[in-house]
Short mmCIF file of C-alpha atoms in Angstrom, two decimals:
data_model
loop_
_atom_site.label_atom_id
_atom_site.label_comp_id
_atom_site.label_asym_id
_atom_site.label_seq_id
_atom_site.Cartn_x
_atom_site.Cartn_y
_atom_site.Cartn_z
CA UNK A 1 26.70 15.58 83.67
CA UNK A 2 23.71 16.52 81.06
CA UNK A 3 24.64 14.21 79.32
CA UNK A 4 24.07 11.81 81.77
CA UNK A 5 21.01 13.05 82.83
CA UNK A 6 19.46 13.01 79.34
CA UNK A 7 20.17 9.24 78.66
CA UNK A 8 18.56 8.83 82.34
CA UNK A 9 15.46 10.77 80.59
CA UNK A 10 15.65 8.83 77.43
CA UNK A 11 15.80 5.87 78.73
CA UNK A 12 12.23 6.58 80.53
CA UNK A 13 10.96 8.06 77.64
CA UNK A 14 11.39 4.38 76.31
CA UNK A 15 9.25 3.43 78.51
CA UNK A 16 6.35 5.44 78.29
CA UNK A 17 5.91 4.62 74.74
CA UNK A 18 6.03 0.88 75.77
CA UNK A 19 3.00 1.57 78.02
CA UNK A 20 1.12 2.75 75.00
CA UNK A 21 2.81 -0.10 72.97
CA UNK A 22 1.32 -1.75 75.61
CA UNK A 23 -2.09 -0.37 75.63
CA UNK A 24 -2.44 -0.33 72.30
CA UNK A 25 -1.46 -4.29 71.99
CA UNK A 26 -4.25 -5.52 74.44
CA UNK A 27 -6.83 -3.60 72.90
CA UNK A 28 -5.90 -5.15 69.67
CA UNK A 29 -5.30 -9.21 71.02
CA UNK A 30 -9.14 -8.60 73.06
CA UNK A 31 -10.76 -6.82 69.63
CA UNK A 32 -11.26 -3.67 71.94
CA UNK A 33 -13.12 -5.15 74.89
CA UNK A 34 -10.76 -4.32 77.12
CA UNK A 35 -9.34 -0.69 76.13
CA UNK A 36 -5.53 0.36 76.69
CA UNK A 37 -6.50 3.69 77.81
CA UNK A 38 -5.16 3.30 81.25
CA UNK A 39 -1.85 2.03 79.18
CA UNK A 40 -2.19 5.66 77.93
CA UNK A 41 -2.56 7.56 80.71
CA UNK A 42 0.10 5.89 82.56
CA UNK A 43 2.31 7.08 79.37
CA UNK A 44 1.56 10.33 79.71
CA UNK A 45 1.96 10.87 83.23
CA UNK A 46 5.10 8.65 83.33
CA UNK A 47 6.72 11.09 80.59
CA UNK A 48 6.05 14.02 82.78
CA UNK A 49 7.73 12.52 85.37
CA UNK A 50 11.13 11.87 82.70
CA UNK A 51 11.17 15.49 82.18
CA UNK A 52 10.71 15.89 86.16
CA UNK A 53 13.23 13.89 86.61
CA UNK A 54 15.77 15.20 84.55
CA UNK A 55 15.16 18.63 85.68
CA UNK A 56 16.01 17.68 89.12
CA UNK A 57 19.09 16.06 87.72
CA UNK A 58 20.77 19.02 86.34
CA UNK A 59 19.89 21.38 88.60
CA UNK A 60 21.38 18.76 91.58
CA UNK A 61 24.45 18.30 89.34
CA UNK A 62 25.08 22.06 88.27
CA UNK A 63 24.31 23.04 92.23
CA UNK A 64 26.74 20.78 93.28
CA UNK A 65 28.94 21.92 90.71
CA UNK A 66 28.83 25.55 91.96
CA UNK A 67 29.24 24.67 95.48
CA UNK A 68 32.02 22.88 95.08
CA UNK A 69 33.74 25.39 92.98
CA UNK A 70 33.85 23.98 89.75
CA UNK A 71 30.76 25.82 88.37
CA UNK A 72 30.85 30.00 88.37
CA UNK A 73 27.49 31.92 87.15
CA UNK A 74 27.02 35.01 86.97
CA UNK A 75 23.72 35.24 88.34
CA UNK A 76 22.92 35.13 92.36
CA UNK A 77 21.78 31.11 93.11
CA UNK A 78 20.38 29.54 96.03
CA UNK A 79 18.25 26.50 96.67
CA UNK A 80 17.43 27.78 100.54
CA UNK A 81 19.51 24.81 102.53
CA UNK A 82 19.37 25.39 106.15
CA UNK A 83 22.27 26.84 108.06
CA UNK A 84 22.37 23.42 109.84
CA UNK A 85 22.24 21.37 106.36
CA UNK A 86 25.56 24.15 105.53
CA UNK A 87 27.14 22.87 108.89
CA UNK A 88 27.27 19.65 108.16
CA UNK A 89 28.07 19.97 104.99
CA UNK A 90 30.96 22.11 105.94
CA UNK A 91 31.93 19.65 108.57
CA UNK A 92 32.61 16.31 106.42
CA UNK A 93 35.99 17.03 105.41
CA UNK A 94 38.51 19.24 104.12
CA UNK A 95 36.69 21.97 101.56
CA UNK A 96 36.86 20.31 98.36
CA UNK A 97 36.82 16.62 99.04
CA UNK A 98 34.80 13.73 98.06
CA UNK A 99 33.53 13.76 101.66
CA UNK A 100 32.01 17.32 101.38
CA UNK A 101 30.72 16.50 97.76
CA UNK A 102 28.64 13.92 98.81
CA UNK A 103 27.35 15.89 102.00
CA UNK A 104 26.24 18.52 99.52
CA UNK A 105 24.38 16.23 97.51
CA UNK A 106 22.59 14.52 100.20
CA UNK A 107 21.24 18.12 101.32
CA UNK A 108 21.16 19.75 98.17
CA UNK A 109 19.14 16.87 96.38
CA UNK A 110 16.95 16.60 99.87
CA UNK A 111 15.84 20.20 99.97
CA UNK A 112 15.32 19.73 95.90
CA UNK A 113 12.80 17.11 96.76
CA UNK A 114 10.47 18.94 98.10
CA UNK A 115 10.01 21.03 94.26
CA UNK A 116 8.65 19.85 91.00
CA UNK A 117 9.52 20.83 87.69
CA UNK A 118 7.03 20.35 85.51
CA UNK A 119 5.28 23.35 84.71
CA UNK A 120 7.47 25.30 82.19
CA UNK A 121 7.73 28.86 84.43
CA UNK A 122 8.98 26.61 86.91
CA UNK A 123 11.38 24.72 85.08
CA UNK A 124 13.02 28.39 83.83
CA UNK A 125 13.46 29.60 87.30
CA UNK A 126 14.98 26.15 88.62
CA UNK A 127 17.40 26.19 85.44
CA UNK A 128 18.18 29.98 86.03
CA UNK A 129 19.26 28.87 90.05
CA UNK A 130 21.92 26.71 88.25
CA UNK A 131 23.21 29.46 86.06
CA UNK A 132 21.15 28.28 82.55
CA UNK A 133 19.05 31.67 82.66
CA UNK A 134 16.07 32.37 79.70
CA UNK A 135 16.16 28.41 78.95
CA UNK A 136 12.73 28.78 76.78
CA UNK A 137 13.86 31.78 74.51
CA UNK A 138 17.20 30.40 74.29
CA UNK A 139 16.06 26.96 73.45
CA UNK A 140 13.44 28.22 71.08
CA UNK A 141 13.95 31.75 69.72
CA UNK A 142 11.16 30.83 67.34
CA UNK A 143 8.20 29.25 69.47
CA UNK A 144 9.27 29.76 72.92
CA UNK A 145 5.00 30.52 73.96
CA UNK A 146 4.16 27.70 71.71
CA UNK A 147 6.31 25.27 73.35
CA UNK A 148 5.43 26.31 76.93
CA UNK A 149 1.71 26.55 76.21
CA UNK A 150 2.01 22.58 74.85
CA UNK A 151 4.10 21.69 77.73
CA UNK A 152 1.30 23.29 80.14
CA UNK A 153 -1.56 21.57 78.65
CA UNK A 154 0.14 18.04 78.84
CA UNK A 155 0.73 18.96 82.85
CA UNK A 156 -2.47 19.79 83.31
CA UNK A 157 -3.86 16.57 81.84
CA UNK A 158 -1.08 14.90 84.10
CA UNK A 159 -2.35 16.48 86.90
CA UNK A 160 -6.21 15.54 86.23
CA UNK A 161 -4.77 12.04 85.55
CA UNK A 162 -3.20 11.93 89.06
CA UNK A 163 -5.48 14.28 91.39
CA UNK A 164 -8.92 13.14 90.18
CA UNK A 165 -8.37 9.93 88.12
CA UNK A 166 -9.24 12.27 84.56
CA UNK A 167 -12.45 11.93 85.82
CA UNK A 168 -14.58 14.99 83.44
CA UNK A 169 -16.58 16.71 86.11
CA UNK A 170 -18.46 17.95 83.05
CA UNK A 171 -19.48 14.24 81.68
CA UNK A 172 -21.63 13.26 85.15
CA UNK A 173 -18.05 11.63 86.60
CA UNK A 174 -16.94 9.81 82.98
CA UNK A 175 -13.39 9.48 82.16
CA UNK A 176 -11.74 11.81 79.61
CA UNK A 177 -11.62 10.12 76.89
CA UNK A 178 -7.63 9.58 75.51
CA UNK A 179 -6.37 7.39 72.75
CA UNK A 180 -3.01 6.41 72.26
CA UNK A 181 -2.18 9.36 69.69
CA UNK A 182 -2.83 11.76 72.72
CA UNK A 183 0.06 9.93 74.78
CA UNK A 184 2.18 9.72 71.72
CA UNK A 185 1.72 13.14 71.17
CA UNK A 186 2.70 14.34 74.91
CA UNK A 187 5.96 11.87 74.68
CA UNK A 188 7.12 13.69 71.50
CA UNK A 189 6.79 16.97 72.81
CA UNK A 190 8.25 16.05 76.16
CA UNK A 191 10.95 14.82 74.63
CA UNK A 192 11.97 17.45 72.09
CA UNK A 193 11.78 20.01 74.74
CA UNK A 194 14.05 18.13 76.60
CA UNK A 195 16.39 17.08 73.96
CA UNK A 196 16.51 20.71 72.72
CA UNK A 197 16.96 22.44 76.41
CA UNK A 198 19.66 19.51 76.72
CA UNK A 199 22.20 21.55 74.56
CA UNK A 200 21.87 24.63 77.05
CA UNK A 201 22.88 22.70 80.12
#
């Protein structure tokens, strides 16, 4: 099912470097009167919703996985469905079938909805649920800090991209400046996280 889940995030990946492509291609055919930077920060934000995305992937495929008895982990996992969600889910079919599969992953992927993993803490404790425990160490015995500290500063820009249009309190109400190496840069990381953590799930 990773696998799956990483040519999903890939495939978006793809896609955020066309918006700088993008970007970077109108600023070029107008000789920079009209910028790309908007190009850019749609990039950046639409890479942190790949990772996002996957994320939710594998831990909806390796919950499912567990509940329907194909998956055991060691550690203790719960994603807090309510005992009326486990009703139901109980009640559409013979344990097992394809019935109570998909019941599970109606409830299990609606009570995921309601978390985001972007921020890297986050993304170890959701990966930990599934039975992938210590994801950042594992991934990156080296520069597990280093990679979580670049991961946090590209969701924070994300997040001052979508909560307050990267608007610089600092700069009278200008935009943060951003070029399309800063996007660029984001994307790579994003994605070499990702493809790393990949091999651990």
């Amino acid at each position: 099912m990773a696998a799956r889940r990483l040519a999903g995030f890939k495939a978006e990946i793809s896609r955020a470097r066309d918006l700088v492509g993008i970007g970077q291609s109108l600023s070029s055919i107008t000789n920079g009167l009209v910028g790309g930077e908007d190009h850019y920060r749609s990039a950046l934000v639409h890479s942190v919703a790949a990772l996002d995305y996957y994320v939710h992937g594998v831990v909806l495929d390796r919950a499912i996985d567990i509940l329907m008895g194909r998956l055991n982990v060691a550690a203790p996992s719960k994603v807090g469905l309510s005992f009326s969600a486990i009703g139901k889910i109980m009640a559409a079919g013979p344990l097992g079938s394809a019935d109570v599969e998909m019941s599970a992953r109606t409830y299990v992927a609606e009570r995921l909805g309601l978390e985001t993993y972007q921020r890297p803490d986050d993304i170890g404790t959701a990966l930990a649920m599934v039975g992938v425990p210590k994801i950042w160490s594992t991934a990156f015995p080296q520069d597990a800090h280093a990679r979580k500290t670049a991961l946090g500063v590209i969701v924070s820009r994300r997040n001052r991209i979508v909560h307050q249009c990267d608007l610089d309190p600092l700069s009278g109400g200008g935009a943060t400046p951003i070029i399309s190496a800063d996007s660029l840069d984001a994307i790579s990381v994003i994605d070499g996280i990702i493809t790393e953590v990949d091999r651990y799930c």
